[in-house]
Coordinates of C-alpha atoms in Angstrom, one line a residue:
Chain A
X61 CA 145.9 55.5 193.5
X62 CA 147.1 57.7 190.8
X63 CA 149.9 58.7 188.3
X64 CA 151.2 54.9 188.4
X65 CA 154.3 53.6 186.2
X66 CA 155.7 50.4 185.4
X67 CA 159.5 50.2 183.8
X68 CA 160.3 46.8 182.5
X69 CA 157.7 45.6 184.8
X70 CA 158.7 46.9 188.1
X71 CA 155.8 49.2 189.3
X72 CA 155.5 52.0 191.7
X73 CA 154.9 55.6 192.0
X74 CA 156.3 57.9 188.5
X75 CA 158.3 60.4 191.1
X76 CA 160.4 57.5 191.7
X77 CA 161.2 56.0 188.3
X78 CA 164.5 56.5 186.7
X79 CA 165.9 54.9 183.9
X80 CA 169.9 54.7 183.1
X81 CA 171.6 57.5 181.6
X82 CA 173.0 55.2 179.1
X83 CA 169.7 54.5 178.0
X84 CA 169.5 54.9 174.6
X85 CA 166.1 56.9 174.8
X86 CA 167.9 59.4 176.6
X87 CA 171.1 59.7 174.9
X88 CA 169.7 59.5 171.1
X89 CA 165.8 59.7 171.4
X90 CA 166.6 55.8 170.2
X91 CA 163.0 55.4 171.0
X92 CA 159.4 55.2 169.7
X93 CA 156.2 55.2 171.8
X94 CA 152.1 55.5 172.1
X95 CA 149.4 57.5 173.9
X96 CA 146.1 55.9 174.6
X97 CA 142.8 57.3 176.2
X98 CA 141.2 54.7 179.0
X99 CA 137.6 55.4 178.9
X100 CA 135.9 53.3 182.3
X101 CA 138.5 51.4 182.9
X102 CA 139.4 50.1 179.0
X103 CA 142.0 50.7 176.4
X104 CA 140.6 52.9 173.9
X105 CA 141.6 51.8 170.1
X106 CA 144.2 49.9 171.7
X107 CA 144.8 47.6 168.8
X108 CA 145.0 50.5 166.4
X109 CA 147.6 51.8 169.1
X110 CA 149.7 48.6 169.2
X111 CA 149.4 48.4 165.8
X112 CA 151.0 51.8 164.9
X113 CA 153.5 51.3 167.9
X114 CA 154.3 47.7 165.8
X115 CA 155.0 50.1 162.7
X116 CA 157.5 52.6 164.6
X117 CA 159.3 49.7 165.8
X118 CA 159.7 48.5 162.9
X119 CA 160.5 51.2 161.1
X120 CA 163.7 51.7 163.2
X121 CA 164.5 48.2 163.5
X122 CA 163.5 47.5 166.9
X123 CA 162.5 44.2 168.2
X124 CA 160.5 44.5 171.1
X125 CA 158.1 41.9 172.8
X126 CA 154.6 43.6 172.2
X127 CA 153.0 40.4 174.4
X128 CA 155.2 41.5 177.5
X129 CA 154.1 44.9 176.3
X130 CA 150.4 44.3 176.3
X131 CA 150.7 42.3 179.6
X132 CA 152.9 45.8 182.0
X133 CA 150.2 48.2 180.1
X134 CA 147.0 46.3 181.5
X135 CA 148.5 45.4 184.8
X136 CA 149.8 49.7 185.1
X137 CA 146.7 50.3 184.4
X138 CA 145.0 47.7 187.2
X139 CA 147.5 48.9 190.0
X140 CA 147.0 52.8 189.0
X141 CA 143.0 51.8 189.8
X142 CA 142.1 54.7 187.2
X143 CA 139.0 54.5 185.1
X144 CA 139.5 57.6 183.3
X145 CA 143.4 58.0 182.4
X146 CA 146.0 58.9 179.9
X147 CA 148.8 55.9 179.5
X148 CA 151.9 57.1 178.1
X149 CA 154.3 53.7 176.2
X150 CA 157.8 54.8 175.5
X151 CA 159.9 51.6 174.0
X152 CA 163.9 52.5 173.5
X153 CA 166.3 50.3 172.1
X154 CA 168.2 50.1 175.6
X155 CA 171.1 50.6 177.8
X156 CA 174.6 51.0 176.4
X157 CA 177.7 52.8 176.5
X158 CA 177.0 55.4 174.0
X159 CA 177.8 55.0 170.8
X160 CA 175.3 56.5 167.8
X161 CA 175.7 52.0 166.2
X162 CA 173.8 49.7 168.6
X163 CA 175.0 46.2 169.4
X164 CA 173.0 43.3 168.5
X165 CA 170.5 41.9 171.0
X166 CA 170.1 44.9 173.3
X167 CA 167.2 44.2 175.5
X168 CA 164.7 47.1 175.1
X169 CA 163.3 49.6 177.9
X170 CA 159.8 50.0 178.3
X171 CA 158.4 52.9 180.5
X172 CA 154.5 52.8 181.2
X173 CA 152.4 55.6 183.1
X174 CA 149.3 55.9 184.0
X175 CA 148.0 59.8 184.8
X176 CA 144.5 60.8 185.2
X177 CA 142.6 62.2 182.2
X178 CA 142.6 65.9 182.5
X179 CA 139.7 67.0 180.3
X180 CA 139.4 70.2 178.7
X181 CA 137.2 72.1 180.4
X182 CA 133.3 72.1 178.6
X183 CA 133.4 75.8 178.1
X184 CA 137.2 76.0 176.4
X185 CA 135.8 73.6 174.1
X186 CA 132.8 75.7 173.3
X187 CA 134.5 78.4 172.4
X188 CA 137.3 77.0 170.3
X189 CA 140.8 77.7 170.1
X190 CA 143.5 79.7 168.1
X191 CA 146.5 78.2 166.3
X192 CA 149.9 79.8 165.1
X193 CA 151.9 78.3 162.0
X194 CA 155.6 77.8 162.1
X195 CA 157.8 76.5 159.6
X196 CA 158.3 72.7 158.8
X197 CA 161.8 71.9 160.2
X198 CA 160.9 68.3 161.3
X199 CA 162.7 65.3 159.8
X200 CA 161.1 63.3 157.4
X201 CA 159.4 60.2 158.6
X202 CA 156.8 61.9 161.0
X203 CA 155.0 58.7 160.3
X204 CA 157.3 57.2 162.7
X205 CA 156.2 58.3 166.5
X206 CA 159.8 59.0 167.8
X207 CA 160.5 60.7 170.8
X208 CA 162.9 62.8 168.7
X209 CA 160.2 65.6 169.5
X210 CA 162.3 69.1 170.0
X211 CA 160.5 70.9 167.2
X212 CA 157.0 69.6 168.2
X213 CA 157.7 71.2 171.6
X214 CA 159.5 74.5 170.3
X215 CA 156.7 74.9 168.1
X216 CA 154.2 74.2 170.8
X217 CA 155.7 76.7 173.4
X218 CA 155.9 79.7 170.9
X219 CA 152.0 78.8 170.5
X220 CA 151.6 78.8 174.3
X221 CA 153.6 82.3 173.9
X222 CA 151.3 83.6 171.3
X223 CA 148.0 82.8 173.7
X224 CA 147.2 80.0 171.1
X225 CA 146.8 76.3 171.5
X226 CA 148.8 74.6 168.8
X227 CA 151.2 75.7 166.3
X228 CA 150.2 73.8 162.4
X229 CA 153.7 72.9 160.8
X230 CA 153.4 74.8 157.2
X231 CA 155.5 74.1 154.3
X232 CA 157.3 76.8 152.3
X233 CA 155.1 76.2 149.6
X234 CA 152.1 76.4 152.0
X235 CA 151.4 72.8 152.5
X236 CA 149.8 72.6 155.9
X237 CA 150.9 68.9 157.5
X238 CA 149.8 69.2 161.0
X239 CA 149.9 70.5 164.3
X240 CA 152.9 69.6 166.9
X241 CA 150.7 67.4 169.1
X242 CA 147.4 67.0 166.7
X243 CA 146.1 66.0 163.1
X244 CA 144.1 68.9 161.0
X245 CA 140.6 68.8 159.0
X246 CA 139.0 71.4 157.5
X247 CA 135.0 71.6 156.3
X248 CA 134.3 73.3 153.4
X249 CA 130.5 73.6 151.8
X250 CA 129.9 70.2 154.1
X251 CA 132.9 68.0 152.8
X252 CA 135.8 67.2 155.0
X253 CA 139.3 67.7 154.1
X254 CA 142.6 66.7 155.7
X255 CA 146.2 66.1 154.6
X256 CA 146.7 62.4 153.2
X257 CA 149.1 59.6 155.4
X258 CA 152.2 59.6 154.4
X259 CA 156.1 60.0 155.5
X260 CA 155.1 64.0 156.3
X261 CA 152.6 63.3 159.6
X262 CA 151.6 61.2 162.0
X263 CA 148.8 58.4 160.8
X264 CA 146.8 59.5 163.5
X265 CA 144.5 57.1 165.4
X266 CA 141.7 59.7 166.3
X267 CA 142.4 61.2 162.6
X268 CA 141.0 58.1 161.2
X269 CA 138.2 57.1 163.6
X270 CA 137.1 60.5 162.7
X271 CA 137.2 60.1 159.2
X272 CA 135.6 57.2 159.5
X273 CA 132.8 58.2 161.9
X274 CA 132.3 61.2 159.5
X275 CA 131.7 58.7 156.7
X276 CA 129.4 56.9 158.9
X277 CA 127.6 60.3 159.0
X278 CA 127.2 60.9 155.8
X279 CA 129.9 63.3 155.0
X280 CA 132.4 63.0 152.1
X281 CA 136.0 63.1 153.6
X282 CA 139.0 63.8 151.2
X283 CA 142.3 62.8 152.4
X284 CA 144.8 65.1 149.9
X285 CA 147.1 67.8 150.5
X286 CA 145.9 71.2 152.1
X287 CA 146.8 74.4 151.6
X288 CA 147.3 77.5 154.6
X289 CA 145.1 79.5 152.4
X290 CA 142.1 77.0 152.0
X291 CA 142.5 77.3 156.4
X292 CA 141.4 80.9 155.9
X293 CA 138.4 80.5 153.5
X294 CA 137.2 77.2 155.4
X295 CA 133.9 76.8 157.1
X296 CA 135.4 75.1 159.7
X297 CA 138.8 74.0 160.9
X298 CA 139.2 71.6 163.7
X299 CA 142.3 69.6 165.2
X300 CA 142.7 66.1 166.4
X301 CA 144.1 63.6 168.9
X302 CA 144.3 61.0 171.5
X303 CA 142.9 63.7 173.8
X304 CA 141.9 66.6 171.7
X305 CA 139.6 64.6 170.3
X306 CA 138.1 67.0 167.7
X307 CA 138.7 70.6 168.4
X308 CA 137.3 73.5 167.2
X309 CA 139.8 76.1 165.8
X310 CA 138.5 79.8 165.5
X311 CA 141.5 81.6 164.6
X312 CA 144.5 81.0 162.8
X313 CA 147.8 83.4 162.9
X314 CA 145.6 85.7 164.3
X315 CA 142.8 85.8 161.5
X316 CA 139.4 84.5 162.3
X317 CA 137.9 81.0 160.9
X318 CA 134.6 82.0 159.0
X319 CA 132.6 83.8 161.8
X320 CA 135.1 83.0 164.7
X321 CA 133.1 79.8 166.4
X322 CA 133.2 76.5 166.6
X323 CA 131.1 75.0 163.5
X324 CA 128.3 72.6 163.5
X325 CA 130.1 69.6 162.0
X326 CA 133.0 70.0 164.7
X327 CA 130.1 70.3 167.4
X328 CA 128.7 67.5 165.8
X329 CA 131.5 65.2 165.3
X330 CA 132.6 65.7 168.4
X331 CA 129.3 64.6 169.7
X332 CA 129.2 61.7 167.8
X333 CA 133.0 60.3 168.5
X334 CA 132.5 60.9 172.2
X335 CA 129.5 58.2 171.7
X336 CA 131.5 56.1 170.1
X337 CA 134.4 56.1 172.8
X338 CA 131.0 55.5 175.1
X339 CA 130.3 52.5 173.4
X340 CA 133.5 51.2 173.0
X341 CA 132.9 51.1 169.1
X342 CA 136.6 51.3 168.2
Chain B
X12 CA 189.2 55.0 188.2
X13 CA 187.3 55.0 185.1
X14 CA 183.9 55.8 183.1
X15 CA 182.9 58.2 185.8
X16 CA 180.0 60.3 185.9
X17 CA 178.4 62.9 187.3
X18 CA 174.5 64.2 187.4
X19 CA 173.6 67.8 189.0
X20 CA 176.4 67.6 190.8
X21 CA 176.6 64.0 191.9
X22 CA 179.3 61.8 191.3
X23 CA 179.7 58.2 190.9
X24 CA 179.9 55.3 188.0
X25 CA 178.7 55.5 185.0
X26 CA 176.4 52.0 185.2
X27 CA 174.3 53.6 188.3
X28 CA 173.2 56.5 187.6
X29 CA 169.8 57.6 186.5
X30 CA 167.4 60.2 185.0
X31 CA 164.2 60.5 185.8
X32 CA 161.8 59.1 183.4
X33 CA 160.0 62.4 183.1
X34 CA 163.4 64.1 182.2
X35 CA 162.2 66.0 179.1
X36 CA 165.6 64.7 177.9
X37 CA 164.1 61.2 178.0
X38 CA 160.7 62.3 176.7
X39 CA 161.0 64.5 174.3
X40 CA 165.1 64.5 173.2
X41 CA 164.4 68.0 174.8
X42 CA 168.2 68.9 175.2
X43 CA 171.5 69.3 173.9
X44 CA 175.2 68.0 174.3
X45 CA 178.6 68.3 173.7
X46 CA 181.7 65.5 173.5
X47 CA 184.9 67.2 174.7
X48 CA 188.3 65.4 173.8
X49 CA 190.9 65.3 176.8
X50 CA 194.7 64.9 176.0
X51 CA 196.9 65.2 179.1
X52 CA 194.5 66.0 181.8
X53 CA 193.0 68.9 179.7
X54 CA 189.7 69.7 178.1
X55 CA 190.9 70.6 174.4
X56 CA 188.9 73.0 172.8
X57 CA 187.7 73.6 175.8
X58 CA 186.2 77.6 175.0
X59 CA 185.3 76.7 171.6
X60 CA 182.6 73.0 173.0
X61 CA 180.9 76.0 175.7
X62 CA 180.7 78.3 173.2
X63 CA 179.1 75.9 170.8
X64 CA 177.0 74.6 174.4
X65 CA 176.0 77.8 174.5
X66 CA 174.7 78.3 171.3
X67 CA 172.4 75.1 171.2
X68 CA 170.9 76.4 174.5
X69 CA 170.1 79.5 173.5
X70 CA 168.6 78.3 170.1
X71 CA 166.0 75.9 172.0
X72 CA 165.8 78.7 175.2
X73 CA 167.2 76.8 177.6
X74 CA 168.8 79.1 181.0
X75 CA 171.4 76.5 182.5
X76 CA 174.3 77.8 184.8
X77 CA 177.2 77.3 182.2
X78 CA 179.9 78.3 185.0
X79 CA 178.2 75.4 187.7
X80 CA 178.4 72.9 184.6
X81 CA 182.4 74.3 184.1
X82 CA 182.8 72.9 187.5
X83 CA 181.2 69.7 187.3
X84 CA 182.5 69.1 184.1
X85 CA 186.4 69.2 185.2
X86 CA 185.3 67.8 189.0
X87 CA 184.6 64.8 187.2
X88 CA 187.4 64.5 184.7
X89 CA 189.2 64.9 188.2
X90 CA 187.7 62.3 189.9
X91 CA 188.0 60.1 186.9
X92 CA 191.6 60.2 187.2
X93 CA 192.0 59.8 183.3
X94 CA 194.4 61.5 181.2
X95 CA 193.5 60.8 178.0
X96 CA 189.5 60.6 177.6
X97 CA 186.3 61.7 176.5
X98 CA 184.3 63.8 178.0
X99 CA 180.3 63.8 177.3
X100 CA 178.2 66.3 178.2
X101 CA 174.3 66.8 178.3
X102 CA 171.9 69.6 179.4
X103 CA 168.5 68.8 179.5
X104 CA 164.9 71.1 180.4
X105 CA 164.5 69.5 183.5
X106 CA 161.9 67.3 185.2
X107 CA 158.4 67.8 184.8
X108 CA 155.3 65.8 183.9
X109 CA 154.8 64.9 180.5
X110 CA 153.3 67.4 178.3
X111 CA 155.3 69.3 174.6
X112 CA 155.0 72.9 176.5
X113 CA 156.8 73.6 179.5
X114 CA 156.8 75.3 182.8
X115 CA 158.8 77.8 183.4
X116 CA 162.3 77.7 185.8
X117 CA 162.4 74.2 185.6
X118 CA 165.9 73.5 186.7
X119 CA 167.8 71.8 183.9
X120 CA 169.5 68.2 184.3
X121 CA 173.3 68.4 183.6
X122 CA 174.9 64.6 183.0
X123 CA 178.5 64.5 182.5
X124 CA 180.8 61.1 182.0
X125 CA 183.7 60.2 181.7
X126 CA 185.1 57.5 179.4
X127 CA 188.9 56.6 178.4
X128 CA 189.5 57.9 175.1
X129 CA 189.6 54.7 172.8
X130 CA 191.7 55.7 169.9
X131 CA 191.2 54.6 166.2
X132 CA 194.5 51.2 165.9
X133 CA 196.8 52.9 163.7
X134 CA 196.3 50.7 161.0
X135 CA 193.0 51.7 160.2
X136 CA 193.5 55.1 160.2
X137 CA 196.9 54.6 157.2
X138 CA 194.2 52.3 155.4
X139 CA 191.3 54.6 155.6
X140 CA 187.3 53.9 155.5
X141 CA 184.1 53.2 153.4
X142 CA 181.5 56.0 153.6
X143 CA 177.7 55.3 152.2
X144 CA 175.4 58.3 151.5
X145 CA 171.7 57.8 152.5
X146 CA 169.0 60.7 151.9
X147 CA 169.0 63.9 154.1
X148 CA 166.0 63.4 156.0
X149 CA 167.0 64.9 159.5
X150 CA 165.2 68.4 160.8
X151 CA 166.4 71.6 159.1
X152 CA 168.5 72.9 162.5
X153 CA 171.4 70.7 162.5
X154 CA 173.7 73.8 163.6
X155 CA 172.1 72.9 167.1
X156 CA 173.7 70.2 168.9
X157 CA 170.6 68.7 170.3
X158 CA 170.1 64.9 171.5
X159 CA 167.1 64.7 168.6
X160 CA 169.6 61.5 167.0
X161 CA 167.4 59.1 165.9
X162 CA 168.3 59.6 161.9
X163 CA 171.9 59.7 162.9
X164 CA 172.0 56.4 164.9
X165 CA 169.6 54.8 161.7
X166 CA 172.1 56.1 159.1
X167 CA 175.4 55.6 161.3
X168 CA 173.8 51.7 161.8
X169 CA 172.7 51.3 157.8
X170 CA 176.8 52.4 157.2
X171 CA 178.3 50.1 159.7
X172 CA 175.8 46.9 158.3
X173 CA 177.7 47.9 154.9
X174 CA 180.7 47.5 156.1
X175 CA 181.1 51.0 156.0
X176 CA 182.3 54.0 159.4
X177 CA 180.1 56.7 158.2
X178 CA 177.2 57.6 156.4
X179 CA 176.8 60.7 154.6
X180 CA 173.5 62.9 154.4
X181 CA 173.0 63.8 150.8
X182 CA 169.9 66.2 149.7
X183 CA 167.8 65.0 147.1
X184 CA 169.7 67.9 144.5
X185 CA 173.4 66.0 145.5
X186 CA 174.2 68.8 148.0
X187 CA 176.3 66.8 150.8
X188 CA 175.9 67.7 154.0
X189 CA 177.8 66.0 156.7
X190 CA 178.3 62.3 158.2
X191 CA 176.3 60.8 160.9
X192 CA 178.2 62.0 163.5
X193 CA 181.4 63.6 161.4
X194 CA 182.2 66.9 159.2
X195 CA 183.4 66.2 155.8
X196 CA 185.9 67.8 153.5
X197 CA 187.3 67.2 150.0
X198 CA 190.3 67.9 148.4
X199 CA 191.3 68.7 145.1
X200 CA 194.0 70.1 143.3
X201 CA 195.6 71.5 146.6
X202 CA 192.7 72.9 147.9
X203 CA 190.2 72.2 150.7
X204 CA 186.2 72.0 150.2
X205 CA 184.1 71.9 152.6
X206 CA 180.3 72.5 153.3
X207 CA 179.5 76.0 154.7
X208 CA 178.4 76.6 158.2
X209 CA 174.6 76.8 158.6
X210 CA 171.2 75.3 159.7
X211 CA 172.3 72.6 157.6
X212 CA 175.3 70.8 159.2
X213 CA 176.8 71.3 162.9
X214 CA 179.1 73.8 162.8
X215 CA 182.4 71.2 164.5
X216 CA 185.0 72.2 166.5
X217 CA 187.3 69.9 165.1
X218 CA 186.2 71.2 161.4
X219 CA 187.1 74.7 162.1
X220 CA 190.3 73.8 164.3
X221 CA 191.1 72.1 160.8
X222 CA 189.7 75.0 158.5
X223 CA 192.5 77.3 160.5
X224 CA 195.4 74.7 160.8
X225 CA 195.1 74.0 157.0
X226 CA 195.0 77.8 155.9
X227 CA 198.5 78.4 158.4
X228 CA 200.1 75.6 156.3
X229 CA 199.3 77.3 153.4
X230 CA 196.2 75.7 152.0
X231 CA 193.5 77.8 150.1
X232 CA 189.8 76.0 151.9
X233 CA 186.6 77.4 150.5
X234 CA 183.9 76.7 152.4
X235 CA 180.7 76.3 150.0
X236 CA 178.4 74.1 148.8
X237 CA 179.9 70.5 147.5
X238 CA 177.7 68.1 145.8
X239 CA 178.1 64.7 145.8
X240 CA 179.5 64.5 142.2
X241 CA 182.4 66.3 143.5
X242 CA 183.6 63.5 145.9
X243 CA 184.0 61.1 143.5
X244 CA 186.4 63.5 141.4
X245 CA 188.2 64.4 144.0
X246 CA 191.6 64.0 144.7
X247 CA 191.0 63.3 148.7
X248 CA 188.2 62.8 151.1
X249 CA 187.8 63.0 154.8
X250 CA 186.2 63.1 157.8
X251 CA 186.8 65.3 161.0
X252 CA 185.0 65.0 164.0
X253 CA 186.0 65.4 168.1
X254 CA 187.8 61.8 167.9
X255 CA 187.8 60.9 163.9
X256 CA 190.1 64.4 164.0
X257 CA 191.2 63.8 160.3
X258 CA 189.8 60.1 158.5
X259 CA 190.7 59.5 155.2
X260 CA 188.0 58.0 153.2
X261 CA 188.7 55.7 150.2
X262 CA 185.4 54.7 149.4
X263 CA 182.0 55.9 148.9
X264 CA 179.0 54.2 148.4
X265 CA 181.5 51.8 146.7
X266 CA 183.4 53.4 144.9
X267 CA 187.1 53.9 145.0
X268 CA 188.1 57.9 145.4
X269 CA 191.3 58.5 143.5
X270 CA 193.7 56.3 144.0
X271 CA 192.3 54.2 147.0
X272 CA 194.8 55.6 149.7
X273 CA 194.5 58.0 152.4
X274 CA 196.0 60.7 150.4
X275 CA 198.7 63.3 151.2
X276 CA 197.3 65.9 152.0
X277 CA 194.9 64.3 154.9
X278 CA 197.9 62.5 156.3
X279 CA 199.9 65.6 156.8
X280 CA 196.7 67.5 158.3
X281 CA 195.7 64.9 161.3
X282 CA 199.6 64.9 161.6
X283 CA 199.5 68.9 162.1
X284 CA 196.4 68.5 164.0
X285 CA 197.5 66.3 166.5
X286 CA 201.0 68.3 166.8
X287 CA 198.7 71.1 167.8
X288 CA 196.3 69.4 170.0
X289 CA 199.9 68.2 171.9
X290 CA 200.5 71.8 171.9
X291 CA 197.4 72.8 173.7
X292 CA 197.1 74.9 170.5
X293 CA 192.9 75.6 171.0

């Protein structure tokens, strides 16, 4: 079986899923939601992830049952008999005839799928990838994971344009936050550096196991605001996610990272988180 | 007949229809909208909400058939059988599985209802409303009309827990920019202020239907910058918007502007302004 759903516990196939127009997730983006990584049949970091989902909700005053939650995830993930998946939790604040105030006591929609894990291919990853910067339009709580997410994909799409993979949202004053789908780190002179949490990006879940694997490793990692321009004199610049993982980037606007490959410590962290999924150390 | 709708060209009630859950409208607020106002059996403003459609579509590269959603649109306000009514409208990317970038020729999703118009009781509109201002934290292109409304629906819910009908987005410098889902104007010393058109406030219909009706009665409007300070030193305050047309407001963030009534001024616009829309004056 593959590319299962589940919508407030109904199961079946995602072609055939549908939720109400006057769903509140569709009218207003009135929703929040969570990607995880199922390595061999588990949850990966999944109390990080329903931690950080518990945050969103919070933050935009939903009150969602994160038992019943837990309960459609495993059991999508049991009927979609995939042991190497991507599951996708989208939570809006429910069905009503629209209106931008919500009533009291709306009962929430939850939408779970389950796809297979499409891995980068070995030698993509090898090589590294290129990244455009676009200007930070976003609204200001990207620590909340809203599907309010039309600049994430315009700015992704012009980077698919430009033959890159992710575009990095830049400041005007050259403060680099992050990319439209991915957290950013930079090495320099074998110390890692990456924009502190904060209202202006995503607390990333593979962002912090990496920092914390890189501490684990030795490595000093400084969580503080980053400049474009330190991008360009790095040793290394690499990107992170759910299923980036960490990714080596070897260009930026079109100017080459140090000498245009993918740096030890990426190789290296990499490596070492890819263990760590392994053993189920999260 | 009532609350009908219609969805790429199928038609039937509001409370059945359905989207997709990969809609990228759903997933991603990847799309934009427009709310029509219909007096007599006719769209008013009609020209002016596709041109403004058109806009938002082209700012987020979006192809849709604009003449096959002229037909739905008015095939559903026919089979609606309502007169006086409101008319929403949303185009979304299309279908596709879930990922920022996306394919190209997807075939957009059009969803159009149809609701009775449910007009402000008199009373409240002599009286006038509260207003709060809350910080401008929304993306930078608010000039595009797209479904991206999570801040609006958080500020719209803060005003209405105050006791207040709007909210107003203020910059951190006092700039005001516009209300939740409204256009705001002040008035002072027999003149009109406004905000000017830009990335940073939707450009309404209604605004600029009241921009031109004001100037024929003889009213010098400036449309510039206004800062907050302004508003509480005016002589009048209101709101316009598709069906607010012209709101007094007699509060803001508690306190009383001028004298506490809905002044002159605004009485005698939504008066002109609804002579005209009884006109079919668009």
């Amino acid at each position: 079986m593959s590319a299962w759903c589940c919508v407030n516990g109904r199961y079946g196939p995602i072609d055939e899923a549908t939720v109400p127009i006057n769903d509140r997730g569709f009218l207003f983006g009135d929703s929040v939601y969570e990607v995880f990584h199922v390595h061999d049949g588990r949850l990966w970091a999944a109390e990080r992830h329903y931690r950080r989902l518990g945050r969103s909700l919070e933050a935009i005053g939903l009150n969602a049952d994160l038992e019943a939650i837990r309960g459609w995830v495993d059991e999508t993930l049991r009927q979609s008999r995939l042991a190497e998946a991507m599951v996708y939790l989208h939570v809006t604040r429910g069905v009503a005839p629209r209106n931008h105030a919500f009533p009291p006591d709306l009962k929430p929609t939850v939408v779970i799928t389950v796809r297979p894990l499409v891995a980068m291919p070995e030698a993509e990853r090898r090589r590294g990838v290129k990244a455009i910067t676009v200007p930070e339009v976003r609204w200001r709580r990207r620590d909340i994971k809203s599907t309010n997410l039309l600049p994430n994909v315009l700015a992704k799409q012009q980077a698919i344009r430009a033959g890159a993979y992710e575009a990095l949202f830049v400041e005007a004053d050259g403060t680099v936050n992050e990319g439209s789908s991915t957290n950013v780190f930079l090495v320099r002179d074998g110390a890692l550096h990456t924009p502190a949490k904060g209202p202006q990006i995503l607390p990333g879940i593979t962002r912090d196991l990496l920092v914390e694997t890189a501490r684990e490793q030795g490595y000093a990692v400084e969580e503080r605001t980053v400049k474009l321009s330190e991008l360009f004199e790095a040793d290394e610049v690499f990107l992170s996610g759910t299923t980036t993982e960490a990714l080596g980037v070897v260009e930026v606007d079109s100017r080459r990272i140090a000498d245009g490959q993918v740096g030890l410590v990426t190789r290296g962290l990499f490596e070492a988180y890819s263990e760590r999924v392994r053993q189920g150390r999260d």
